[in-house]
Tab-separated table of C-alpha atoms and ligand atoms in Angstrom:
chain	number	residue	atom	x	y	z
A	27	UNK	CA	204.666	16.941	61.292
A	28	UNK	CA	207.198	18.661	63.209
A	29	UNK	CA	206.442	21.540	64.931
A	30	UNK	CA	209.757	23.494	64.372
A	31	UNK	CA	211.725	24.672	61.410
A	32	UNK	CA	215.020	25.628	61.341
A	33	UNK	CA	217.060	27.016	58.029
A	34	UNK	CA	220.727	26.647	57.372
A	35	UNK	CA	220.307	23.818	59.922
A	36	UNK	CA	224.262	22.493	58.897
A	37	UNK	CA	225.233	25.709	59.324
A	38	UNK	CA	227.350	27.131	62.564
A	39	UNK	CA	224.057	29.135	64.142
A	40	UNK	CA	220.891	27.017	62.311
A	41	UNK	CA	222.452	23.488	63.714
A	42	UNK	CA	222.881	24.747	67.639
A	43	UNK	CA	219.818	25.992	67.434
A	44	UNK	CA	218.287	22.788	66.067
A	45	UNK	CA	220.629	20.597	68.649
A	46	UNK	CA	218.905	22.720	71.775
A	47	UNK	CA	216.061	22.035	70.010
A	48	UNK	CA	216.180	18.271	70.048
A	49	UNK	CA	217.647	18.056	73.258
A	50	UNK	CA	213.962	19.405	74.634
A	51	UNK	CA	212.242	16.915	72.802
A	52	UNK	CA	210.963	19.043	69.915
A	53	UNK	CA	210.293	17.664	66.841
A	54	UNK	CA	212.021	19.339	63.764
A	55	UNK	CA	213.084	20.126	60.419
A	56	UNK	CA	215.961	21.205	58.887
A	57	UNK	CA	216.769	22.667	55.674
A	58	UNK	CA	220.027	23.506	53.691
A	59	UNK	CA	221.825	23.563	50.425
A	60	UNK	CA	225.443	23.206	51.736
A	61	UNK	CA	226.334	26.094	50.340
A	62	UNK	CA	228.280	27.154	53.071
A	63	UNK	CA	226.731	24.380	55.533
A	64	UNK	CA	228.653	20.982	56.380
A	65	UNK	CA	227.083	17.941	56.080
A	66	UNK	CA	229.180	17.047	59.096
A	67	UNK	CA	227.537	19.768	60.792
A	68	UNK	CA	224.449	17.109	60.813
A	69	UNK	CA	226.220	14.367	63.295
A	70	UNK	CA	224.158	14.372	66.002
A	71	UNK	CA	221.345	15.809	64.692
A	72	UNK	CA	219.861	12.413	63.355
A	73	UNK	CA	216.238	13.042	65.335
A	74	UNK	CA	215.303	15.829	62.753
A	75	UNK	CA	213.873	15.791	59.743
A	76	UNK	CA	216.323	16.923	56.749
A	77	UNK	CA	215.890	18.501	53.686
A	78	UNK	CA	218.691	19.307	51.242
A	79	UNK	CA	216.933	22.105	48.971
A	80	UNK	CA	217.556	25.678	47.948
A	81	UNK	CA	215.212	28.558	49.185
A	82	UNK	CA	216.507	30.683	46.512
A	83	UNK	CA	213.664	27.728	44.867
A	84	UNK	CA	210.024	28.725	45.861
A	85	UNK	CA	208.682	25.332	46.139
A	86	UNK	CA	211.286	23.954	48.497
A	87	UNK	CA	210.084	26.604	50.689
A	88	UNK	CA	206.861	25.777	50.313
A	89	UNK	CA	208.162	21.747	51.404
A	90	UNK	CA	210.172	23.161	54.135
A	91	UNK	CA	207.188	24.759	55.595
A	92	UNK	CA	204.401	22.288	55.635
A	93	UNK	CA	202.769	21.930	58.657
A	94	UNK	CA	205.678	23.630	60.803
A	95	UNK	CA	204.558	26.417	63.619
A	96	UNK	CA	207.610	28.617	64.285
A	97	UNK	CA	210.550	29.023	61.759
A	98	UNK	CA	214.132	30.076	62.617
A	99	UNK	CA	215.716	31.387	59.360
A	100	UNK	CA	219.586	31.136	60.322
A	101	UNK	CA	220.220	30.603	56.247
A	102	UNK	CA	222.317	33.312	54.608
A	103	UNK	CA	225.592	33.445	52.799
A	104	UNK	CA	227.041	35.242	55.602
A	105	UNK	CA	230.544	37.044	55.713
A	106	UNK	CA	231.234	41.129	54.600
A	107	UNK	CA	233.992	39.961	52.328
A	108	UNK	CA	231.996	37.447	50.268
A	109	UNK	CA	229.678	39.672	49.535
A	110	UNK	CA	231.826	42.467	48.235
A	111	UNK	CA	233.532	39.847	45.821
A	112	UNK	CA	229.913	38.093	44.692
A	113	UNK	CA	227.556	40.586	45.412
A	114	UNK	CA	224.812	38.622	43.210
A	115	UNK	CA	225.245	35.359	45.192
A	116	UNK	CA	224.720	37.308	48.523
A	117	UNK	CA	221.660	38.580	47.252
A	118	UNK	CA	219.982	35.668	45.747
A	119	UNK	CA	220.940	33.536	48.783
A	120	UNK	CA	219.809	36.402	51.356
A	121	UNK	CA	217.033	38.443	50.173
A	122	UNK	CA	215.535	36.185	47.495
A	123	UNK	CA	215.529	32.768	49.859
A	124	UNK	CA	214.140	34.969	52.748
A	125	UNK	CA	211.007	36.475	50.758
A	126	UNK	CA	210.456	33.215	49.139
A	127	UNK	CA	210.116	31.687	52.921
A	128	UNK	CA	208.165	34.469	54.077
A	129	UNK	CA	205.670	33.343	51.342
A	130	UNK	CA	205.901	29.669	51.594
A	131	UNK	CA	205.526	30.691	55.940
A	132	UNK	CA	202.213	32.917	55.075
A	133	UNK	CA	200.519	30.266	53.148
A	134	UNK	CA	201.195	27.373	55.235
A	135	UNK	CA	199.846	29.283	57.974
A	136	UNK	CA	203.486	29.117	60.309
A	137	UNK	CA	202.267	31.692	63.485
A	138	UNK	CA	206.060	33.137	63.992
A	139	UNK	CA	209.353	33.266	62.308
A	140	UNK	CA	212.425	34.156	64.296
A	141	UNK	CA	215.429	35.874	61.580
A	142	UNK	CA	219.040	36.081	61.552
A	143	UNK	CA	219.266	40.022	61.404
A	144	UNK	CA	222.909	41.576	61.565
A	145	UNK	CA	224.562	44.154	63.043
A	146	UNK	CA	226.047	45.028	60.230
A	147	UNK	CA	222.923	47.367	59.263
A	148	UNK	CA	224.445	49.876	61.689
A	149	UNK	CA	227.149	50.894	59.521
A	150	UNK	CA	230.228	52.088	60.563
A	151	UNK	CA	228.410	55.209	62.618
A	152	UNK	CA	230.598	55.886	65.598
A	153	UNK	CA	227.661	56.666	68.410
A	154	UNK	CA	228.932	53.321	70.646
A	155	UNK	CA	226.936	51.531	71.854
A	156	UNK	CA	223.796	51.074	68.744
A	157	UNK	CA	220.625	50.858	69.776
A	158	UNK	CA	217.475	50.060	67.646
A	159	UNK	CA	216.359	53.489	67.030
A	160	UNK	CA	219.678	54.435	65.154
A	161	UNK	CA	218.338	54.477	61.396
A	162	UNK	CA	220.157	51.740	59.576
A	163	UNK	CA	223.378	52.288	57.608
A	164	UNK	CA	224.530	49.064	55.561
A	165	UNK	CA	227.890	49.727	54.082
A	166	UNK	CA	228.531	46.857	52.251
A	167	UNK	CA	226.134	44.399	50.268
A	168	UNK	CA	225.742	41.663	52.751
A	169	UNK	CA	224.825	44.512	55.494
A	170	UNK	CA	221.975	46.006	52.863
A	171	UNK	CA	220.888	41.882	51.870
A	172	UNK	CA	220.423	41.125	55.724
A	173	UNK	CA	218.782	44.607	56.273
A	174	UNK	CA	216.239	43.601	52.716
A	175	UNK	CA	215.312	40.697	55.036
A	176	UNK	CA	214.518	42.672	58.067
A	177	UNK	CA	212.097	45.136	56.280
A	178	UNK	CA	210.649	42.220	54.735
A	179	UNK	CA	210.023	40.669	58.469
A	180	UNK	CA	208.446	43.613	59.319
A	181	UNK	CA	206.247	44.104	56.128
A	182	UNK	CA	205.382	40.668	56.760
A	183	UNK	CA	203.883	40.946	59.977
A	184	UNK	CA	202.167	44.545	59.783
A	185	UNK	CA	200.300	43.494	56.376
A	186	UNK	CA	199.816	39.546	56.701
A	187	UNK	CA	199.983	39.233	60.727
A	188	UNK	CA	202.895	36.729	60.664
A	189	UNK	CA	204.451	37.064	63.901
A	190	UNK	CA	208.146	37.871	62.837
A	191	UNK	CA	210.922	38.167	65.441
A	192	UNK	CA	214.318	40.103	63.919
A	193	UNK	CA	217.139	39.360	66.460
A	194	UNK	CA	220.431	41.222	65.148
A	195	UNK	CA	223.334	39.089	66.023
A	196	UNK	CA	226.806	40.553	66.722
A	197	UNK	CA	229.841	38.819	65.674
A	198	UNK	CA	228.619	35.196	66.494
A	199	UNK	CA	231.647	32.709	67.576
A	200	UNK	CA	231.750	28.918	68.884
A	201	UNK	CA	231.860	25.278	68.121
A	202	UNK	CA	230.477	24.369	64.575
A	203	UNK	CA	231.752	27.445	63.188
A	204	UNK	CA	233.473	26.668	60.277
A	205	UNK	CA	237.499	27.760	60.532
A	206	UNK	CA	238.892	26.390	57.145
A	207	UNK	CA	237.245	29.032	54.526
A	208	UNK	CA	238.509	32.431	54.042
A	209	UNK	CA	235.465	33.916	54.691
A	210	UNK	CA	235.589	32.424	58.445
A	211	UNK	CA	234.573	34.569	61.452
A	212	UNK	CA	238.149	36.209	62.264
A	213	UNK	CA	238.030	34.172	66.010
A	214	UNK	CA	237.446	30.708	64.411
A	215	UNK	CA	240.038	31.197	62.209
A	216	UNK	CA	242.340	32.491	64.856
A	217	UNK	CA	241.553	29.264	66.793
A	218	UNK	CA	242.380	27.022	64.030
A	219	UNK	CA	245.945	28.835	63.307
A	220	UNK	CA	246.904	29.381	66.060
A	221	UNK	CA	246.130	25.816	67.693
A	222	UNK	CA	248.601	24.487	64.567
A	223	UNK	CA	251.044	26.875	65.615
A	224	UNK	CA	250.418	29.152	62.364
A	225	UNK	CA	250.720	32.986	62.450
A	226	UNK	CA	247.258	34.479	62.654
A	227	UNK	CA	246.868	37.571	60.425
A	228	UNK	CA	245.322	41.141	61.494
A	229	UNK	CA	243.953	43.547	59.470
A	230	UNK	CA	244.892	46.911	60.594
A	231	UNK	CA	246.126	48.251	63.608
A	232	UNK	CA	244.127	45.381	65.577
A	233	UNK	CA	242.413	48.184	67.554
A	234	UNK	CA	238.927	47.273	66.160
A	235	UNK	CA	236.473	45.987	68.458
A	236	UNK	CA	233.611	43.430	68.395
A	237	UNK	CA	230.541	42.750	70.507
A	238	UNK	CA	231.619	39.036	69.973
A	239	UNK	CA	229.118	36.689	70.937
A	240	UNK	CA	229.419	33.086	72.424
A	241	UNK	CA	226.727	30.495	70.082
A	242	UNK	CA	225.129	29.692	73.657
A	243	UNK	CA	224.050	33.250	74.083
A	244	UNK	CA	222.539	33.155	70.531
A	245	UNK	CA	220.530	30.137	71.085
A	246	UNK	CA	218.786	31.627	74.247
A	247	UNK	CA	218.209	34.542	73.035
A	248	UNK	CA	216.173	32.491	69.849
A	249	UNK	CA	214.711	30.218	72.056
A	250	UNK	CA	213.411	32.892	73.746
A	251	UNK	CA	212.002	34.771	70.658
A	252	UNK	CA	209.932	31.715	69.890
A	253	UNK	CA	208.429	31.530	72.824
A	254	UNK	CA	207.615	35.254	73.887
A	255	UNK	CA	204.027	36.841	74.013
A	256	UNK	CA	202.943	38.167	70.307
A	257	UNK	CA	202.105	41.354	71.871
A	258	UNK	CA	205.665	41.588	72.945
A	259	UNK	CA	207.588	40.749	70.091
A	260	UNK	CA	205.438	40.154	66.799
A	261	UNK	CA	207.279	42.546	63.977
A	262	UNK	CA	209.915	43.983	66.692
A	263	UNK	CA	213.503	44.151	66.141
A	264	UNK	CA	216.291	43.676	68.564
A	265	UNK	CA	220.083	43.099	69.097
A	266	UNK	CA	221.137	40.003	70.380
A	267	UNK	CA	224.694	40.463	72.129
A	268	UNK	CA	226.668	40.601	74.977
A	269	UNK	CA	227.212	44.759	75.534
A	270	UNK	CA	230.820	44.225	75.602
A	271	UNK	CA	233.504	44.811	73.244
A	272	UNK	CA	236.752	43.574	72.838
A	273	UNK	CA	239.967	44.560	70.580
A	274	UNK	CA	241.455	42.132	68.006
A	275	UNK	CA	245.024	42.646	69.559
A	276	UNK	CA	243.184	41.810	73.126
A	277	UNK	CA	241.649	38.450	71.819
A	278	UNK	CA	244.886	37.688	70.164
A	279	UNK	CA	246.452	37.825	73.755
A	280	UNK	CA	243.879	35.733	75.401
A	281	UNK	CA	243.919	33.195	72.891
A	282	UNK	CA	247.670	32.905	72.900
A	283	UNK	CA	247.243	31.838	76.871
A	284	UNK	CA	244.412	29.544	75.576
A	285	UNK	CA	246.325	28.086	72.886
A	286	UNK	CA	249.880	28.292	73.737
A	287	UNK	CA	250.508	29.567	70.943
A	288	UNK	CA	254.352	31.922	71.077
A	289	UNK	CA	253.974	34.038	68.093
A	290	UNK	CA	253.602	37.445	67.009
A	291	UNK	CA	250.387	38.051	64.664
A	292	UNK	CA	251.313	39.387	61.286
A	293	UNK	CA	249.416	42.728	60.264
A	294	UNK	CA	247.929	43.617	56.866
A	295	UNK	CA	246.087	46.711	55.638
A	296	UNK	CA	242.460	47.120	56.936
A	297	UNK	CA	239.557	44.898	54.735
A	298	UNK	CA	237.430	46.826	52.702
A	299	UNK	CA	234.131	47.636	54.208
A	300	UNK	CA	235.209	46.843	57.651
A	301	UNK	CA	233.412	48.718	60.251
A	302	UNK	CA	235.782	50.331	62.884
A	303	UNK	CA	234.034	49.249	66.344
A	304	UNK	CA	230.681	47.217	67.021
A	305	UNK	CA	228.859	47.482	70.730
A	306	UNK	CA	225.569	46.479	70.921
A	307	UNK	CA	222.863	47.933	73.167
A	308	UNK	CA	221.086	44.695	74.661
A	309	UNK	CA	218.268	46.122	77.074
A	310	UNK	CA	215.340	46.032	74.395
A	311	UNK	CA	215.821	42.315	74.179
A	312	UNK	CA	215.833	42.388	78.091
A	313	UNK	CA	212.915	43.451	78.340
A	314	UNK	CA	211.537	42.161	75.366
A	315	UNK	CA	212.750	38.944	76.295
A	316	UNK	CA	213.941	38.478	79.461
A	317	UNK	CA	217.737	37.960	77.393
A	318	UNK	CA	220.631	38.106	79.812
A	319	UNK	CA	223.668	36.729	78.295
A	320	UNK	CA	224.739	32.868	79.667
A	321	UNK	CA	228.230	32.961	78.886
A	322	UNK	CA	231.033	35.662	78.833
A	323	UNK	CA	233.366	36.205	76.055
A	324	UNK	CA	236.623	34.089	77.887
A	325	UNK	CA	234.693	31.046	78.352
A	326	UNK	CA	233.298	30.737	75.380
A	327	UNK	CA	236.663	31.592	73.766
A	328	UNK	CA	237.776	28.662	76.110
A	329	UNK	CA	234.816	25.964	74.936
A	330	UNK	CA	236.001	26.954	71.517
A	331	UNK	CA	239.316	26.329	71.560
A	332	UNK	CA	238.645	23.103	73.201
A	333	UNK	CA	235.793	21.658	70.736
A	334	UNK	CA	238.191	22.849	68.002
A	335	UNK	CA	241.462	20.996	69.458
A	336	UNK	CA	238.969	18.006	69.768
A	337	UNK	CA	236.564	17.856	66.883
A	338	UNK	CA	237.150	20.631	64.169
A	339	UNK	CA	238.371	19.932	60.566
A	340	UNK	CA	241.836	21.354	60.427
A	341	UNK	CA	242.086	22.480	56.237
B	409	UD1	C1	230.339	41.099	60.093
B	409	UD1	C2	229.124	41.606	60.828
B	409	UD1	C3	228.377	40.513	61.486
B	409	UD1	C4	228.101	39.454	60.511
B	409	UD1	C5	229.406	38.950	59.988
B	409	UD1	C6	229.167	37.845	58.991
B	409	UD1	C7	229.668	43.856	61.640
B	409	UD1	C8	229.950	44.652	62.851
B	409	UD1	N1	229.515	42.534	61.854
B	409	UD1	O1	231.337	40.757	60.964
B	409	UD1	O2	227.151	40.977	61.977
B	409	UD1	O3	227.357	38.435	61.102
B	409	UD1	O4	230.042	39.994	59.318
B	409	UD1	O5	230.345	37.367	58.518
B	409	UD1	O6	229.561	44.356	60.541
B	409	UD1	N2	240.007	39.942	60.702
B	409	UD1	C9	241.370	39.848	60.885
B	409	UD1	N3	241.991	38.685	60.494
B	409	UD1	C10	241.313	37.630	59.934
B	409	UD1	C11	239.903	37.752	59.756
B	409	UD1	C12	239.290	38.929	60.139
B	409	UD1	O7	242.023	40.763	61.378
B	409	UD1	O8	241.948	36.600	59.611
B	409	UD1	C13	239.346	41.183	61.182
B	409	UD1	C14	238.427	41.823	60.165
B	409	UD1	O9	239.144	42.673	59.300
B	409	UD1	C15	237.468	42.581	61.089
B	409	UD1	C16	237.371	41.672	62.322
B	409	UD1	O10	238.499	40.821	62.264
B	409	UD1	O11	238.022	43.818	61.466
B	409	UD1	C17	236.122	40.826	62.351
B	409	UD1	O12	235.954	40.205	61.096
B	409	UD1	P1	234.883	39.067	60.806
B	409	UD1	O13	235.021	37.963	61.794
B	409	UD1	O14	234.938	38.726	59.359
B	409	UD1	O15	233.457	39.733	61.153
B	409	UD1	P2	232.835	41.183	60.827
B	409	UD1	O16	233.191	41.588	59.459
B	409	UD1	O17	233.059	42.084	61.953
């Protein structure tokens, strides 16, 4: 039986975890309904156990979880704008999935389960940096389905002792990210565009910032979550980040030297239910965790560019 679990494992976030996984010699499953996932997304990955089911469906849960010790749920129907068009599909595939895992995790008697929190809960509040103790502020329906999930975690562990671990990720970016949908993370599809020599749009003035994240960072910091004391971390919450922000019009620049791309961007009005500027805190999961982040935000911006002039699907 494999010890580990890992949801959304073709996703961008769920399949690096599972690949650091493997490469220690863990045993694992995967799970996902390539909904958003890429079967392609499973190359490499042939050591773990798959399962294509939906956790939206209790009993695949329940299948998913047999026998496993630690879970990392990395399955969601991620993206701000998604959500605001199908708010109904965010929800069933983000809170309903993640209670019906909690379950299936509580009777099959898995001792921890690491979650994919987001910084979106903050809100668009302007205190910079956001620390845990700012009360949550979801502003669109993909912020409030994430945050569902994170009061579930907690509920879980105060009332049936399940160790639960919520890491909030900022702005996640890397290889395996998918560039080609219109819901893509705005650097992956900056990459792509600008690597075929397209114009890359911004919304707004391209004065927003990000806390953007390199995937390497990500996996430590859940690596790390699964293995911490229980009296550390059971039922805690924390950001998982870099502390450092960076404009839109400032990436743009950086990846034009990485690309070589010669363009101007093209700018469009602001997206609805964008937050302004995002800066996490990162010293509870410092101490929490020992977390310091591996890899700044140029060279993972260069490791990106590279895996996607190499090995991404250009649509
Ligand atoms: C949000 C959440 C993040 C979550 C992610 C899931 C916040 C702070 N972050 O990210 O936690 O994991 O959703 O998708 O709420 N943009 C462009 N041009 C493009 C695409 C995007 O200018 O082609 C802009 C967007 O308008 C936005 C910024 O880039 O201002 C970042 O957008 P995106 O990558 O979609 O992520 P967030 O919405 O910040």
């Amino acid at each position: 039986m494999p010890k580990y679990l890992v949801t959304g494992a073709a996703g961008f976030i769920g399949r690096s975890i599972a690949a650091a996984l493997l490469h220690r010699g863990e045993s694992v499953r995967g799970v996902d309904n390539f909904i958003s996932g890429k079967r392609e997304n499973l190359a490499g990955l042939e050591a773990m156990e798959f399962l294509e089911a939906d956790l939206a469906d209790l009993s695949a849960c329940r299948q998913a979880c047999a026998g496993v010790e630690i879970v990392f749920h990395e399955a969601a129907l991620a993206s701000v704008p998604r959500s605001v068009a199908d708010p109904l599909a965010t929800n069933r595939n983000c809170i309903d999935a993640t209670l019906n895992l909690l379950l299936a995790a509580r009777e099959a008697g898995v001792r921890r389960l690491v979650y994919a929190g987001s910084s979106s809960a903050y809100g668009d509040t302007p205190t910079l940096p956001k620390d845990e103790e700012m009360p949550p502020n979801p502003v669109s329906p993909y912020a409030v389905a994430k945050l569902a999930g994170e009061h579930y975690m907690r509920a879980f562990a105060r009332v049936y002792g399940l160790e639960t671990v919520v890491l909030r990720y900022f702005n996640v970016f890397g290889p395996y990210q998918d560039p080609t949908s219109r819901y893509s993370g705005v650097l992956a599809t900056f990459c792509r565009k600008m690597l075929a020599g397209e114009q890359p749009t911004i919304y707004g003035d391209g004065e927003q910032s990000r806390d953007f994240t390199y995937i390497e960072n990500v996996v430590e910091g859940n690596l790390l979550a699964a293995a911490a004391p229980a009296e550390k971390v059971a039922g805690q919450m924390m950001n998982l980040a870099t502390g450092a922000r960076i404009t839109l019009n400032q990436t743009f620049h950086i990846l034009c030297e990485l690309t070589g791309y010669r363009g101007q961007p093209a700018y469009a009005a602001p997206r609805a239910g964008d937050i302004r500027h995002s800066l996490a805190d990162i010293r509870r999961a410092e101490a929490l965790l020992g977390y310091r982040p591996l890899v700044d935000f140029r060279e993972g911006l260069r490791h990106t560019v590279e895996w996607m002039r190499s090995a991404a699907p250009h649509g």
